[in-house]
PDB file of C-alpha atoms and ligand atoms in Angstrom:
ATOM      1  CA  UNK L   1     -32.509  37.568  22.569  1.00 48.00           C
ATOM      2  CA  UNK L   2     -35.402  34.557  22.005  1.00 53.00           C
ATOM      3  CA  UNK L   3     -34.358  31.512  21.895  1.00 51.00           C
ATOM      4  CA  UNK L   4     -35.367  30.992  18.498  1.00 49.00           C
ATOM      5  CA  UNK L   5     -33.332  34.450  17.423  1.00 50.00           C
ATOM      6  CA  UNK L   6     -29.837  32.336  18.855  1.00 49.00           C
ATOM      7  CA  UNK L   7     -31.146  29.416  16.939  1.00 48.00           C
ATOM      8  CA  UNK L   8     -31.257  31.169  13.820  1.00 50.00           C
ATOM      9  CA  UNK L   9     -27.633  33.327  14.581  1.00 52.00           C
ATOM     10  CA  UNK L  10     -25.751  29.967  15.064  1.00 47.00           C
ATOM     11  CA  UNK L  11     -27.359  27.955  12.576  1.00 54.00           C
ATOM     12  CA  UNK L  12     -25.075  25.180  12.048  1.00 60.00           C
ATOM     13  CA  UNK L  13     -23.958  24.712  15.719  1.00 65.00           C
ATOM     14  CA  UNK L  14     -25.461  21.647  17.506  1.00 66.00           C
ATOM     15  CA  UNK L  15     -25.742  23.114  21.770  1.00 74.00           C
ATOM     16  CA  UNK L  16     -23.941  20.710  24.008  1.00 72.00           C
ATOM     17  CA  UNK L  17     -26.346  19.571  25.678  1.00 75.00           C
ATOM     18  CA  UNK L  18     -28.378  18.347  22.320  1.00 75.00           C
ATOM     19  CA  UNK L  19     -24.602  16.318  21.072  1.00 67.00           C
ATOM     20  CA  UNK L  20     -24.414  14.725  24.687  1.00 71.00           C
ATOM     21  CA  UNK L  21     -28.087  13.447  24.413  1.00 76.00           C
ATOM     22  CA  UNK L  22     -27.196  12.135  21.178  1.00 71.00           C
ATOM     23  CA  UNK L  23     -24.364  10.505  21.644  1.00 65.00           C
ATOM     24  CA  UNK L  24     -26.081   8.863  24.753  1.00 72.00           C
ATOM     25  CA  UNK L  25     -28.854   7.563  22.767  1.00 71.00           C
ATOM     26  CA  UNK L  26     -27.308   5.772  20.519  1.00 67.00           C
ATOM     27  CA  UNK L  27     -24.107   4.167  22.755  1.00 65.00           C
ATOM     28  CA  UNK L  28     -24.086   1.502  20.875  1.00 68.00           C
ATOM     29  CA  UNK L  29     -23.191   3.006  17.808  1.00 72.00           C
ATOM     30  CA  UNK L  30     -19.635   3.885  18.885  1.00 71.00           C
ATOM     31  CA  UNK L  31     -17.786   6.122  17.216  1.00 73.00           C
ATOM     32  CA  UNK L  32     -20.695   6.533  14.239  1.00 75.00           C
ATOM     33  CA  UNK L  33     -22.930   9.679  15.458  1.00 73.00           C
ATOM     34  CA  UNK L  34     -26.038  10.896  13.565  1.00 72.00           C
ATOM     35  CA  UNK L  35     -23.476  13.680  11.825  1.00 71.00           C
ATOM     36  CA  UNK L  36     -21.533  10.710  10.478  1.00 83.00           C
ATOM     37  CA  UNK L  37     -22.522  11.604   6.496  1.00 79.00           C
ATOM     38  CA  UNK L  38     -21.446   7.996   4.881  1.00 79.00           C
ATOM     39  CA  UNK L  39     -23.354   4.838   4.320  1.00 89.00           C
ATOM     40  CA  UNK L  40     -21.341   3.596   7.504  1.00 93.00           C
ATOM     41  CA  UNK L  41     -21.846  -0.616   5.933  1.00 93.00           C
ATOM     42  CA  UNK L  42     -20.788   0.233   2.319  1.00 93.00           C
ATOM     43  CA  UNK L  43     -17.665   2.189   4.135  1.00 95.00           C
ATOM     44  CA  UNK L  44     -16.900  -1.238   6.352  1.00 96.00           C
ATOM     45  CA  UNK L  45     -17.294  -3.169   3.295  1.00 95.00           C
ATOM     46  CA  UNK L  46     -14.725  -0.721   1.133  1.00 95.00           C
ATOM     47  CA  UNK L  47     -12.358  -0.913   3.576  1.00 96.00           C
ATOM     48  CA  UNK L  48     -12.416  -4.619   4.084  1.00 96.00           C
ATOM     49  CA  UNK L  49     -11.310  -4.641   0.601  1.00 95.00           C
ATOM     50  CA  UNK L  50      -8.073  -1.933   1.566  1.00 96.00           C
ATOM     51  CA  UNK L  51      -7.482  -4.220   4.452  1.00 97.00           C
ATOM     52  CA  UNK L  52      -6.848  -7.045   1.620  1.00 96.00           C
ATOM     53  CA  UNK L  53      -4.979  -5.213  -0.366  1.00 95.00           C
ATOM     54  CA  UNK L  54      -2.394  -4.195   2.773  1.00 97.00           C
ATOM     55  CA  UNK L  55      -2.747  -7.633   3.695  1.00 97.00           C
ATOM     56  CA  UNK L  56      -1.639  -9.258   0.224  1.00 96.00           C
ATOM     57  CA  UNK L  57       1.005  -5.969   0.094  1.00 97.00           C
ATOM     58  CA  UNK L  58       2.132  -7.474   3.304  1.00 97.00           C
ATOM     59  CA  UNK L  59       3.008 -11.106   2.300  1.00 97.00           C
ATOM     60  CA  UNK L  60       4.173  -9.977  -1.421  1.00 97.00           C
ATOM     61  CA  UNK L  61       6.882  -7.449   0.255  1.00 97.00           C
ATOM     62  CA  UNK L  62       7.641 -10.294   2.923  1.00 96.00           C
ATOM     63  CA  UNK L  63       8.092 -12.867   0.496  1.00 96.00           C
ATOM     64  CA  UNK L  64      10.280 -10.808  -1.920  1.00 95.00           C
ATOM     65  CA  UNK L  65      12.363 -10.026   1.105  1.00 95.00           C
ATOM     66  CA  UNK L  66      13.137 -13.450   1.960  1.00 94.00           C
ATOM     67  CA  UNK L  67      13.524 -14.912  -1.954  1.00 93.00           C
ATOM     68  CA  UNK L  68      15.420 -11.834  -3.812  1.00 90.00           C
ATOM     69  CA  UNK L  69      18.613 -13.416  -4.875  1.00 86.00           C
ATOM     70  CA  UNK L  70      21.002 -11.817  -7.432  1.00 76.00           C
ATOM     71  CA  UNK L  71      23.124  -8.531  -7.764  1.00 68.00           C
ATOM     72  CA  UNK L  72      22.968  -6.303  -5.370  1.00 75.00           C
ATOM     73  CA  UNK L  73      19.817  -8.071  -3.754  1.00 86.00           C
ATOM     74  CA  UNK L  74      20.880  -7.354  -0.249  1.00 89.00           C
ATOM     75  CA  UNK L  75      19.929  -3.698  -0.244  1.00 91.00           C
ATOM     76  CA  UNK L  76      16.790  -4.447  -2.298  1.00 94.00           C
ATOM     77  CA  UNK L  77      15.599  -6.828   0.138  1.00 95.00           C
ATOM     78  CA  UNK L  78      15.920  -4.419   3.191  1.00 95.00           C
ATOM     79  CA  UNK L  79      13.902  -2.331   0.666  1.00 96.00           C
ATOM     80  CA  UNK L  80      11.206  -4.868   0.042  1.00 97.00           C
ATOM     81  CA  UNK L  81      11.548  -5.673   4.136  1.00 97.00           C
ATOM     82  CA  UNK L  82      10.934  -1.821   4.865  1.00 98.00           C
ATOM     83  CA  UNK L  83       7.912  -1.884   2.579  1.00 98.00           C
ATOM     84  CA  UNK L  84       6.428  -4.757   4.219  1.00 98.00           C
ATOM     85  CA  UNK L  85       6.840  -3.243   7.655  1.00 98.00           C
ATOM     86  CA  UNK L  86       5.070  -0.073   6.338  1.00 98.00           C
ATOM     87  CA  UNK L  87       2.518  -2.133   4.876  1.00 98.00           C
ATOM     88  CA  UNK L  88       1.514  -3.840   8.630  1.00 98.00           C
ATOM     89  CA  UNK L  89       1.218  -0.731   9.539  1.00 98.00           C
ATOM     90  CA  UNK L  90      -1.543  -0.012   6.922  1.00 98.00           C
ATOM     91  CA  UNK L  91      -3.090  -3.098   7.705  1.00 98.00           C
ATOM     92  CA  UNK L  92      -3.488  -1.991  11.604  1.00 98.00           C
ATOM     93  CA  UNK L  93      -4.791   1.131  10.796  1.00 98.00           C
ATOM     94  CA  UNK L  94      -7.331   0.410   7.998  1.00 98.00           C
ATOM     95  CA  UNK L  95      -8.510  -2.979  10.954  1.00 98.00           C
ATOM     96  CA  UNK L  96      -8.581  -0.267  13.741  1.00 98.00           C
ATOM     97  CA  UNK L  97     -10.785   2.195  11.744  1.00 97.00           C
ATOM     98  CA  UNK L  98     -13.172  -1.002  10.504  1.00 97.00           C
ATOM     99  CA  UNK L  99     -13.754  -1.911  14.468  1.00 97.00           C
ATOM    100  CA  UNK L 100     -14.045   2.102  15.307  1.00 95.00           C
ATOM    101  CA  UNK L 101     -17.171   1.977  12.782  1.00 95.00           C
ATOM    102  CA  UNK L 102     -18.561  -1.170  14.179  1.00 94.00           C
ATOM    103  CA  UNK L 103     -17.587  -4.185  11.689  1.00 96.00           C
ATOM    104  CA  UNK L 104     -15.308  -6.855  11.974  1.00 97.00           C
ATOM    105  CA  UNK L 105     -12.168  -6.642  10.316  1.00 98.00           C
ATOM    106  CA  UNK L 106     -12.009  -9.581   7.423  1.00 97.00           C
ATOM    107  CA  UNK L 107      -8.463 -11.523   8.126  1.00 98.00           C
ATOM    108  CA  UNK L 108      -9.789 -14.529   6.500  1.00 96.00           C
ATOM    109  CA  UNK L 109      -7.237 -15.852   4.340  1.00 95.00           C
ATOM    110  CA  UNK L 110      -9.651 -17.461   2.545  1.00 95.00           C
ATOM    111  CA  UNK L 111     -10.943 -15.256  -0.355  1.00 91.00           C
ATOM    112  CA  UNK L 112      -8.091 -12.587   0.307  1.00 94.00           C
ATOM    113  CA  UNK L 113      -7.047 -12.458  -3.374  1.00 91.00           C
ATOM    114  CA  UNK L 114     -10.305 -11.830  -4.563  1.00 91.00           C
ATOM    115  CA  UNK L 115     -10.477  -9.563  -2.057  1.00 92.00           C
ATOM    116  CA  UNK L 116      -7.433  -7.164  -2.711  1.00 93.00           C
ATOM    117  CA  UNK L 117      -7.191  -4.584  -4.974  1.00 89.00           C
ATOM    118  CA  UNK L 118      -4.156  -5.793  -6.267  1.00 85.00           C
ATOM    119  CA  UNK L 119      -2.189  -9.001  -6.944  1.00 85.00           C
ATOM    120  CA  UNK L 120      -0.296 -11.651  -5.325  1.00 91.00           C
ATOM    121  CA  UNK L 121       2.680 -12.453  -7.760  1.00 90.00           C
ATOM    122  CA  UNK L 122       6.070 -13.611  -6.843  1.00 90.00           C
ATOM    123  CA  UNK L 123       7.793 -12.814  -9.265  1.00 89.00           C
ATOM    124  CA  UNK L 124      10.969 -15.191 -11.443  1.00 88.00           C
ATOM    125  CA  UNK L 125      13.766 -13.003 -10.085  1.00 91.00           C
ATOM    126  CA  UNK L 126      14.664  -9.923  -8.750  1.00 92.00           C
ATOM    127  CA  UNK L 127      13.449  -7.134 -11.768  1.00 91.00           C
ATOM    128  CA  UNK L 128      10.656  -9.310 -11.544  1.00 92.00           C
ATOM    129  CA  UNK L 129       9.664  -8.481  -8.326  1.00 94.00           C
ATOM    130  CA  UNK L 130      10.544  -5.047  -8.710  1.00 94.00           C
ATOM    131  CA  UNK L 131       8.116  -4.941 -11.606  1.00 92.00           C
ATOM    132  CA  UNK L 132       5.317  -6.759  -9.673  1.00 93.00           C
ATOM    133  CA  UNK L 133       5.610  -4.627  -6.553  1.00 95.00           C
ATOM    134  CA  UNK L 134       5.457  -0.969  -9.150  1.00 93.00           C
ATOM    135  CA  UNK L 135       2.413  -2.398 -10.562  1.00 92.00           C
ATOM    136  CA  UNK L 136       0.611  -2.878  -7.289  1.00 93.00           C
ATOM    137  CA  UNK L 137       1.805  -0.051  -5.734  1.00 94.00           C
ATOM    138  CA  UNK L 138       0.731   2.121  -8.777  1.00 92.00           C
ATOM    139  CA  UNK L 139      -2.854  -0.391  -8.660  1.00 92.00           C
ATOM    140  CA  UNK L 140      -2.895   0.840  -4.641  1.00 93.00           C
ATOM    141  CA  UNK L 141      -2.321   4.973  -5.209  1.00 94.00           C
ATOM    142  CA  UNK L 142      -5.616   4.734  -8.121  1.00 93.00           C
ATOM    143  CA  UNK L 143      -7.546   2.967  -5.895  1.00 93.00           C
ATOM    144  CA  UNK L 144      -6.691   5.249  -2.764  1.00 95.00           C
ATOM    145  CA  UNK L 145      -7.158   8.168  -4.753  1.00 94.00           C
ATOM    146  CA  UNK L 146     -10.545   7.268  -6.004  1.00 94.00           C
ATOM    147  CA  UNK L 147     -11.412   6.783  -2.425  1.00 94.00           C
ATOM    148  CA  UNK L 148     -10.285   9.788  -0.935  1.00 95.00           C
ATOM    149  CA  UNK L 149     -12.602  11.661  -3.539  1.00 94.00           C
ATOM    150  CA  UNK L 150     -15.533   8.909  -2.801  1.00 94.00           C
ATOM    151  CA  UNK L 151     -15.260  10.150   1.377  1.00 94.00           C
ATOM    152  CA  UNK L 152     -14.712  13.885   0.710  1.00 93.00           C
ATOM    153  CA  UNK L 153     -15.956  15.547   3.666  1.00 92.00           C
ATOM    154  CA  UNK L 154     -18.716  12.826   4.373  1.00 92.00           C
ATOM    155  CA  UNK L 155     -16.458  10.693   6.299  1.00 94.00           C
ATOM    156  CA  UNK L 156     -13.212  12.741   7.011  1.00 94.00           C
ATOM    157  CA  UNK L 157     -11.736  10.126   9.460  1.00 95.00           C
ATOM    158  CA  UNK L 158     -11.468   7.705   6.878  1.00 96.00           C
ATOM    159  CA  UNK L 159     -10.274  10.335   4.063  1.00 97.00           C
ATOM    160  CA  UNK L 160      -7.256  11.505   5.977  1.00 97.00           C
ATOM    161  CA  UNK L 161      -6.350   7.870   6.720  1.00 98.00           C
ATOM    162  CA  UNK L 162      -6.299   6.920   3.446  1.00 97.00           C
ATOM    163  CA  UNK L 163      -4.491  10.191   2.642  1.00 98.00           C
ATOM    164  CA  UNK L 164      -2.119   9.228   4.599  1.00 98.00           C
ATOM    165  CA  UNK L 165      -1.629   5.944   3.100  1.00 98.00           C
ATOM    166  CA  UNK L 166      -1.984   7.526  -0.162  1.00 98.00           C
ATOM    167  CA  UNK L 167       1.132   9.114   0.572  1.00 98.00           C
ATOM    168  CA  UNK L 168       3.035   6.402   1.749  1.00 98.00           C
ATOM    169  CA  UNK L 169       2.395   4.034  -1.748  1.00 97.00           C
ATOM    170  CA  UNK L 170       3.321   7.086  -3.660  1.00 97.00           C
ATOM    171  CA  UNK L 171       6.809   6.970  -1.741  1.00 98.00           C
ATOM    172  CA  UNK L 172       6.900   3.313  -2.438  1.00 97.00           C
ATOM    173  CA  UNK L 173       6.010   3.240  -5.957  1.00 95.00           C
ATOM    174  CA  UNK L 174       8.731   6.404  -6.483  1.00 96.00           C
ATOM    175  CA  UNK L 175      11.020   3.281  -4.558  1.00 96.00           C
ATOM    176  CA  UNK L 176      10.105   0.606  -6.795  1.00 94.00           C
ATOM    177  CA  UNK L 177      10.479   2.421  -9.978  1.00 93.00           C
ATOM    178  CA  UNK L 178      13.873   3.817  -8.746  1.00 93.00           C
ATOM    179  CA  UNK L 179      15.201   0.468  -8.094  1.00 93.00           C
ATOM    180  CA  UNK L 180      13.818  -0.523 -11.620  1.00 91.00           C
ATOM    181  CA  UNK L 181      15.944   1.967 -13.225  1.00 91.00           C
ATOM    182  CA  UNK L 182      18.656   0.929 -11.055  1.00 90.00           C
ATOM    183  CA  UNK L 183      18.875  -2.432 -12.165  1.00 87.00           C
ATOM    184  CA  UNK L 184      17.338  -2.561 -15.833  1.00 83.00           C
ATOM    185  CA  UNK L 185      18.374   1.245 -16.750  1.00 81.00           C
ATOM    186  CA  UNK L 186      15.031   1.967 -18.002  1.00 72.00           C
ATOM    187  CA  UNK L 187      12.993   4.144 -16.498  1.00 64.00           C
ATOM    188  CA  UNK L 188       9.290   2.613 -17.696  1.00 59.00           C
ATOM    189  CA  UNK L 189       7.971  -0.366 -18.031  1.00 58.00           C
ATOM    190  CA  UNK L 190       8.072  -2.854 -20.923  1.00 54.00           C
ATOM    191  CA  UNK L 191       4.130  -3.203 -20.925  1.00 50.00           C
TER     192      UNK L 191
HETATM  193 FE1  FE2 N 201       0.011   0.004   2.018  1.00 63.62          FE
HETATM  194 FE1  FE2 N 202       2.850   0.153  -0.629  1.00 63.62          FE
END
């Protein structure tokens, strides 16, 4: 069998020696290789804008941990304290994955809001928060879920990250809006 006869039998099959070359060349690069099929700076700069959003998930959930007061607020706060402790780990992820493509993850406080997907609000008392927290978890799974669609199979790495979070804010908005029914007996929300 020619050369060119294997070529054409194993068409989509980069040889060994062909990836190793490659992913010599181009050191530099990291984890990105020529097969990478995203725009790897408009992926950084999405995901700089997830990191936000864990980030400002982070001190909401933190915050509401600490200030819940009321009936029955001790449970809710190891809730909100959970959350927040799931969140970190979304923020560590989503930073690791921003270095693995070559940017710098943004931890600036400065411009965070702006930068997040969804909102920082405290929130008057304890349905309050409860409220706040459904409405950016529910603001977190649209987002996600455009994104996932966005990567498809062009950056897969990135999808089943993000899947993963995905899953993860769907648990916590299921949370949150058990909790509101817990505590108001209504099962949507006013607005
Ligand atoms: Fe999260
Ligand atoms: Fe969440």
């Amino acid at each position: 069998m020619s050369a060119a006869q294997r070529q054409t039998s194993k068409p989509f099959l980069t040889d060994v020696k062909t990836l190793r070359d490659r992913a010599r060349q181009h050191l530099s690069d990291g984890a990105i290789t020529p097969a990478y099929g995203g725009d790897v700076q408009k992926t950084i700069a999405i995901l700089q804008n997830v990191l936000a959003t864990e980030i400002v998930c982070v001190l909401r959930y933190t915050q509401h941990s600490i200030a819940a007061t009321g009936l029955s607020s001790e449970s809710v706060k190891a809730e909100f304290a959970q959350h927040a402790t799931e969140e970190q780990a979304h923020v560590q992820a989503v930073a690791e994955r921003i270095n693995q493509l070559g940017g710098r993850p943004d931890f600036n406080p400065e411009g965070l809001a702006t930068r997040s997907a969804s909102q920082y609000a405290e929130g008057e008392n304890l349905v309050d928060m409860i409220k706040e927290n459904l409405i950016a978890e529910r603001i977190a799974v649209e987002h996600y879920r455009e994104l996932i669609r966005y990567f498809g199979n062009d950056d897969t790495t990135t999808r089943v990250m993000l899947e993963g979070i995905l899953g993860v804010e769907e648990e916590h908005a299921n949370d949150m809006h058990d909790l509101l029914v817990a505590h108001e007996g209504k099962p949507m929300l006013e607005d």
